[in-house]
Short mmCIF file of C-alpha atoms in Angstrom, two decimals:
data_model
loop_
_atom_site.label_atom_id
_atom_site.label_comp_id
_atom_site.label_asym_id
_atom_site.label_seq_id
_atom_site.Cartn_x
_atom_site.Cartn_y
_atom_site.Cartn_z
CA MET A 92 -3.06 -22.54 -13.65
CA LEU A 93 -2.10 -20.44 -16.63
CA ASP A 94 -5.53 -19.22 -17.24
CA SER A 95 -5.90 -18.09 -13.56
CA LEU A 96 -2.58 -16.28 -13.78
CA LEU A 97 -3.96 -14.35 -16.89
CA ALA A 98 -7.29 -13.74 -15.41
CA VAL A 99 -6.30 -10.24 -14.16
CA GLY A 100 -4.04 -7.55 -15.06
CA GLY A 101 -1.21 -5.82 -13.03
CA LEU A 102 2.20 -7.10 -12.16
CA VAL A 103 2.48 -10.86 -12.03
CA LEU A 104 5.86 -11.73 -10.20
CA LEU A 105 7.51 -15.06 -11.04
CA ARG A 106 9.83 -15.91 -8.14
CA ASP A 107 12.39 -18.71 -9.12
CA SER A 108 15.68 -19.99 -7.87
CA VAL A 109 18.77 -21.71 -9.19
CA GLU A 110 17.31 -25.19 -8.60
CA TRP A 111 13.74 -24.21 -9.99
CA GLU A 112 13.90 -22.06 -13.05
CA GLY A 113 11.11 -19.87 -14.04
CA ARG A 114 11.76 -18.82 -17.64
CA SER A 115 9.84 -21.86 -18.85
CA LEU A 116 6.78 -20.65 -16.93
CA LEU A 117 7.23 -17.11 -18.31
CA LYS A 118 7.30 -18.36 -21.98
CA ALA A 119 4.25 -20.55 -21.31
CA LEU A 120 2.39 -17.42 -20.06
CA ILE A 121 3.52 -15.50 -23.12
CA LYS A 122 2.41 -18.14 -25.61
CA LYS A 123 -1.01 -18.46 -23.76
CA SER A 124 -1.38 -14.55 -24.04
CA ALA A 125 -0.51 -14.38 -27.74
CA LEU A 126 -2.90 -17.21 -28.61
CA ARG A 127 -5.55 -15.27 -26.99
CA GLY A 128 -4.89 -12.34 -29.42
CA GLU A 129 -2.83 -10.03 -27.22
CA GLN A 130 0.12 -8.03 -28.32
CA ILE A 131 3.27 -9.06 -26.48
CA HIS A 132 6.32 -6.96 -25.66
CA VAL A 133 9.27 -8.69 -24.20
CA LEU A 134 12.20 -6.68 -22.58
CA GLY A 135 14.94 -9.29 -22.89
CA CYS A 136 18.09 -8.85 -20.81
CA GLU A 137 19.54 -12.22 -19.98
CA VAL A 138 19.21 -14.27 -23.13
CA SER A 139 19.39 -13.40 -26.83
CA GLU A 140 16.35 -12.95 -28.98
CA GLU A 141 16.95 -16.10 -30.95
CA GLU A 142 17.08 -18.17 -27.80
CA PHE A 143 13.96 -16.50 -26.47
CA ARG A 144 11.91 -17.13 -29.50
CA GLU A 145 13.08 -20.75 -29.82
CA GLY A 146 10.17 -23.07 -29.30
CA PHE A 147 7.40 -20.54 -30.32
CA GLY A 148 5.47 -20.83 -33.49
CA SER A 149 4.83 -18.37 -36.08
CA ASP A 150 1.51 -17.47 -34.56
CA VAL A 151 3.26 -16.40 -31.36
CA ASN A 152 6.39 -14.78 -32.80
CA SER A 153 4.20 -12.61 -35.03
CA ARG A 154 2.76 -11.11 -32.05
CA LEU A 155 5.82 -10.82 -30.10
CA VAL A 156 7.81 -7.38 -30.09
CA TYR A 157 11.35 -8.02 -28.58
CA HIS A 158 13.05 -5.16 -27.05
CA ASP A 159 16.71 -6.26 -27.01
CA LEU A 160 18.98 -5.45 -24.07
CA PHE A 161 20.98 -8.44 -24.17
CA LYS A 162 23.42 -7.47 -26.87
CA ASP A 163 23.96 -3.91 -25.98
CA PRO A 164 22.35 -3.10 -22.64
CA LEU A 165 23.79 0.51 -22.53
CA ASN A 166 23.36 1.24 -26.17
CA TRP A 167 27.17 1.85 -26.70
CA SER A 168 27.48 0.28 -30.16
CA LYS A 169 24.71 2.36 -31.93
CA PRO A 170 24.03 5.59 -30.18
CA GLY A 171 20.63 7.01 -31.01
CA GLU A 172 19.37 3.79 -32.18
CA ALA A 173 17.85 0.61 -30.83
CA VAL A 174 16.97 1.19 -27.20
CA PRO A 175 17.74 4.85 -26.02
CA GLU A 176 18.72 5.60 -22.37
CA GLY A 177 19.47 1.89 -21.51
CA PRO A 178 17.12 -0.13 -19.51
CA LEU A 179 15.25 2.78 -17.85
CA GLY A 180 14.61 4.22 -21.35
CA ALA A 181 13.15 0.93 -22.42
CA LEU A 182 10.82 0.76 -19.64
CA ARG A 183 9.64 4.36 -20.16
CA ALA A 184 9.11 3.65 -23.88
CA MET A 185 6.86 0.71 -22.97
CA CYS A 186 4.85 3.07 -20.70
CA ARG A 187 4.23 5.25 -23.66
CA ARG A 188 3.05 2.50 -25.96
CA THR A 189 0.07 3.09 -28.11
CA ASP A 190 -0.87 -0.55 -29.22
CA PRO A 191 -4.64 -1.10 -29.43
CA GLY A 192 -6.20 -3.81 -27.39
CA PRO A 193 -4.83 -5.70 -24.33
CA VAL A 194 -1.20 -5.92 -23.90
CA THR A 195 1.09 -8.25 -21.98
CA ILE A 196 4.70 -7.06 -21.18
CA ALA A 197 7.32 -9.66 -20.15
CA LEU A 198 10.53 -8.62 -18.17
CA ASP A 199 13.24 -11.18 -18.55
CA SER A 200 14.23 -10.39 -15.85
CA VAL A 201 13.45 -7.99 -13.17
CA SER A 202 16.42 -9.13 -11.34
CA TRP A 203 18.58 -7.91 -14.14
CA LEU A 204 16.95 -4.51 -13.92
CA LEU A 205 17.12 -4.49 -10.18
CA LEU A 206 20.83 -4.93 -10.43
CA HIS A 207 21.17 -1.98 -12.86
CA LEU A 208 18.54 0.42 -11.56
CA PRO A 209 17.76 1.82 -8.07
CA CYS A 210 14.98 -0.11 -6.39
CA VAL A 211 12.84 2.98 -5.85
CA THR A 212 13.08 3.94 -9.57
CA LEU A 213 12.29 0.48 -10.69
CA CYS A 214 9.26 0.19 -8.40
CA GLN A 215 7.83 3.51 -9.51
CA THR A 216 8.30 2.46 -13.23
CA LEU A 217 6.67 -0.87 -12.62
CA HIS A 218 3.72 0.62 -10.92
CA ALA A 219 3.17 3.03 -13.81
CA LEU A 220 3.72 0.12 -16.36
CA SER A 221 1.02 -2.09 -14.83
CA GLN A 222 -1.86 0.61 -14.64
CA PRO A 223 -4.66 0.06 -16.89
CA ARG A 224 -4.88 2.50 -19.80
CA VAL A 225 -7.82 4.28 -21.64
CA SER A 226 -7.92 3.53 -25.34
CA PRO A 227 -8.25 6.52 -27.59
CA GLY A 228 -11.69 6.97 -29.24
CA THR A 229 -15.08 7.79 -28.56
CA ASN A 230 -15.86 4.82 -26.23
CA SER A 231 -12.70 5.38 -24.02
CA LEU A 232 -12.55 1.75 -23.08
CA VAL A 233 -10.19 0.86 -20.16
CA GLU A 234 -7.80 -1.87 -21.48
CA GLN A 235 -5.99 -4.28 -19.24
CA VAL A 236 -2.17 -4.27 -18.92
CA ARG A 237 -0.37 -7.34 -17.61
CA VAL A 238 3.25 -7.40 -16.72
CA LEU A 239 5.07 -10.64 -16.19
CA GLY A 240 8.24 -10.19 -14.22
CA LEU A 241 10.84 -12.94 -13.64
CA LEU A 242 12.71 -12.57 -10.29
CA HIS A 243 15.69 -14.60 -9.20
CA GLU A 244 14.79 -14.54 -5.51
CA GLU A 245 18.29 -15.73 -4.40
CA LEU A 246 20.06 -12.55 -5.96
CA HIS A 247 18.31 -10.20 -3.63
CA GLY A 248 17.97 -9.31 -0.01
CA PRO A 249 14.44 -9.12 1.80
CA GLY A 250 14.21 -5.23 1.31
CA PRO A 251 14.01 -5.28 -2.58
CA THR A 252 12.10 -8.56 -2.62
CA GLY A 253 9.63 -7.02 -0.15
CA ALA A 254 9.05 -3.97 -2.16
CA LEU A 255 8.41 -5.81 -5.48
CA SER A 256 6.10 -8.13 -3.50
CA THR A 257 4.09 -5.25 -2.37
CA LEU A 258 3.71 -3.99 -5.92
CA ALA A 259 2.54 -7.43 -7.33
CA HIS A 260 -0.99 -8.42 -7.88
CA THR A 261 0.08 -12.01 -8.15
CA GLU A 262 3.18 -13.91 -6.97
CA VAL A 263 4.10 -17.32 -8.19
CA ILE A 264 6.83 -18.87 -5.94
CA LEU A 265 8.45 -21.98 -7.65
CA SER A 266 9.72 -24.85 -5.66
CA GLY A 267 9.67 -28.67 -5.82
CA LYS A 268 10.57 -31.96 -4.50
CA MET A 269 11.99 -35.10 -6.02
CA GLY A 270 12.46 -33.45 -9.33
CA GLN A 271 8.86 -32.28 -9.67
CA THR A 272 8.40 -28.58 -9.88
CA SER A 273 5.37 -27.06 -7.91
CA ALA A 274 4.12 -23.49 -7.62
CA SER A 275 2.56 -21.62 -4.90
CA ILE A 276 0.39 -18.84 -6.03
CA LEU A 277 -0.48 -15.71 -3.98
CA CYS A 278 -3.20 -13.42 -5.30
CA ARG A 279 -3.96 -9.92 -3.85
CA ARG A 280 -7.17 -8.31 -4.06
CA PRO A 281 -7.10 -4.57 -5.11
CA GLN A 282 -7.86 -2.27 -2.21
CA GLN A 283 -11.35 -0.86 -2.27
CA ARG A 284 -11.88 2.84 -1.75
CA ALA A 285 -15.18 4.11 -0.60
CA THR A 286 -16.84 6.55 -3.14
CA TYR A 287 -19.06 8.38 -0.60
CA GLN A 288 -18.34 10.31 2.52
CA VAL A 289 -19.88 9.24 6.00
CA ASP A 290 -21.01 11.62 8.76
CA PRO A 291 -19.56 10.41 11.87
CA THR A 292 -22.08 12.30 14.09
CA ALA A 293 -25.17 11.14 12.21
CA HIS A 294 -26.14 8.24 14.64
CA LEU A 295 -24.81 9.45 17.95
CA THR A 296 -26.88 8.88 21.13
CA PHE A 297 -25.87 12.21 22.68
CA ASN A 298 -25.62 15.82 21.43
CA LEU A 299 -22.17 17.26 20.70
CA HIS A 300 -23.37 20.96 20.96
CA LEU A 301 -24.99 22.88 23.86
CA SER A 302 -27.98 25.15 23.54
CA LYS A 303 -27.92 28.78 24.85
CA GLU A 304 -29.66 27.78 28.04
CA GLU A 305 -27.38 24.83 28.50
CA ARG A 306 -24.34 26.98 28.24
CA GLU A 307 -25.85 29.52 30.88
CA ALA A 308 -26.46 26.58 33.21
CA ARG A 309 -22.81 25.10 32.76
CA ASP A 310 -21.36 28.71 33.51
CA SER A 311 -23.52 29.23 36.67
CA LEU A 312 -22.54 25.84 38.03
CA THR A 313 -20.33 25.92 41.31
CA LEU A 314 -17.76 23.17 40.94
CA PRO A 315 -16.94 20.84 43.84
CA PHE A 316 -13.86 21.78 45.99
CA GLN A 317 -13.92 25.36 44.79
CA PHE A 318 -12.08 27.58 47.17
CA SER A 319 -14.13 30.56 48.63
CA SER A 320 -12.66 34.06 48.90
CA GLU A 321 -12.29 33.66 52.70
CA LYS A 322 -10.32 30.43 52.27
CA GLN A 323 -8.16 32.11 49.50
CA GLN A 324 -7.40 35.09 51.63
CA ALA A 325 -6.48 32.93 54.63
CA LEU A 326 -4.15 30.68 52.57
CA LEU A 327 -2.50 33.41 50.48
CA ARG A 328 -2.24 36.20 53.01
CA PRO A 329 -1.78 34.88 56.49
CA GLY A 330 -2.00 37.52 59.29
CA PRO A 331 1.17 38.63 61.16
CA GLY A 332 2.26 36.17 63.80
CA GLN A 333 -0.42 33.76 62.80
CA THR A 334 0.79 30.11 63.78
CA THR A 335 -2.49 28.51 64.57
CA SER A 336 -4.15 26.22 62.13
CA HIS A 337 -7.62 26.51 60.68
CA ILE A 338 -10.03 24.11 59.35
CA PHE A 339 -12.49 25.44 56.68
CA TYR A 340 -15.69 23.63 56.12
CA GLU A 341 -17.96 24.46 53.37
CA PRO A 342 -21.21 22.38 53.35
CA ASP A 343 -22.77 21.78 50.07
CA ALA A 344 -26.30 21.51 49.12
CA PHE A 345 -26.68 17.82 49.93
CA ASP A 346 -24.95 17.77 53.40
CA ASP A 347 -27.30 16.74 56.24
CA VAL A 348 -25.84 18.07 59.41
CA ASP A 349 -27.37 17.32 62.79
CA GLN A 350 -26.61 20.14 65.27
CA GLU A 351 -27.22 17.90 68.24
CA ASP A 352 -25.04 15.14 67.13
CA PRO A 353 -22.64 16.29 64.36
CA ASP A 354 -20.70 13.00 64.44
CA ASP A 355 -23.65 10.66 63.97
CA ASP A 356 -22.24 9.51 60.59
CA LEU A 357 -19.43 7.85 62.59
CA ASP A 358 -21.68 5.71 64.60
CA PHE A 359 -21.77 1.93 63.80
#
């Protein structure tokens, strides 16, 4: 399962609960990434650096850069040092990182950030953080960036949770039964955009434009039920004292009128 979660970049959202914790899975993914030779940045908000590094060997800890927001989240004790501008400054600093090679960023946790930052601001920063980057140099290689975010689902309503789910490339929902933890994995394929333009009129079975002759024929066409000048005058300007009714009949070119029996169309 770990290999499949690390197969692609983007945001991987780990959704846990009080009963089924997700930090163990987060640390397992970090260890797997470090052993693959990736640089690891951890934004620690809920546990101390010592507790988070516990259980890792020297080969993993040597690749782990810990950004500590647990001791002083608002940077009150040492102004100008450590993490400037609090959690938002830490996230923006990660967006400007210059580490060569693939990078994995772990957020412990997204829930803590969501409780201290507006949801819109956090979503915009996470989107920028998880974008592939172009490495400097002549080859300009596109390097993969993976963001692992731990989300305590029970702390948030459906609005923030839904917004973060929309951003995630992969979601892992932890649950279980009879003391056995299980994980449901939801992977989203990136949206494909067409790189070419299509002419919608290329394969039509009719012509959208009229020639000069067709326009002249259209303009000279007499529309059905069009009032003649005689009928218009009779309706708009009735004579003085006119009380009788008139029936105006204008035969068209296809009428077949029999003068001897004009009502033959009524015969059965």
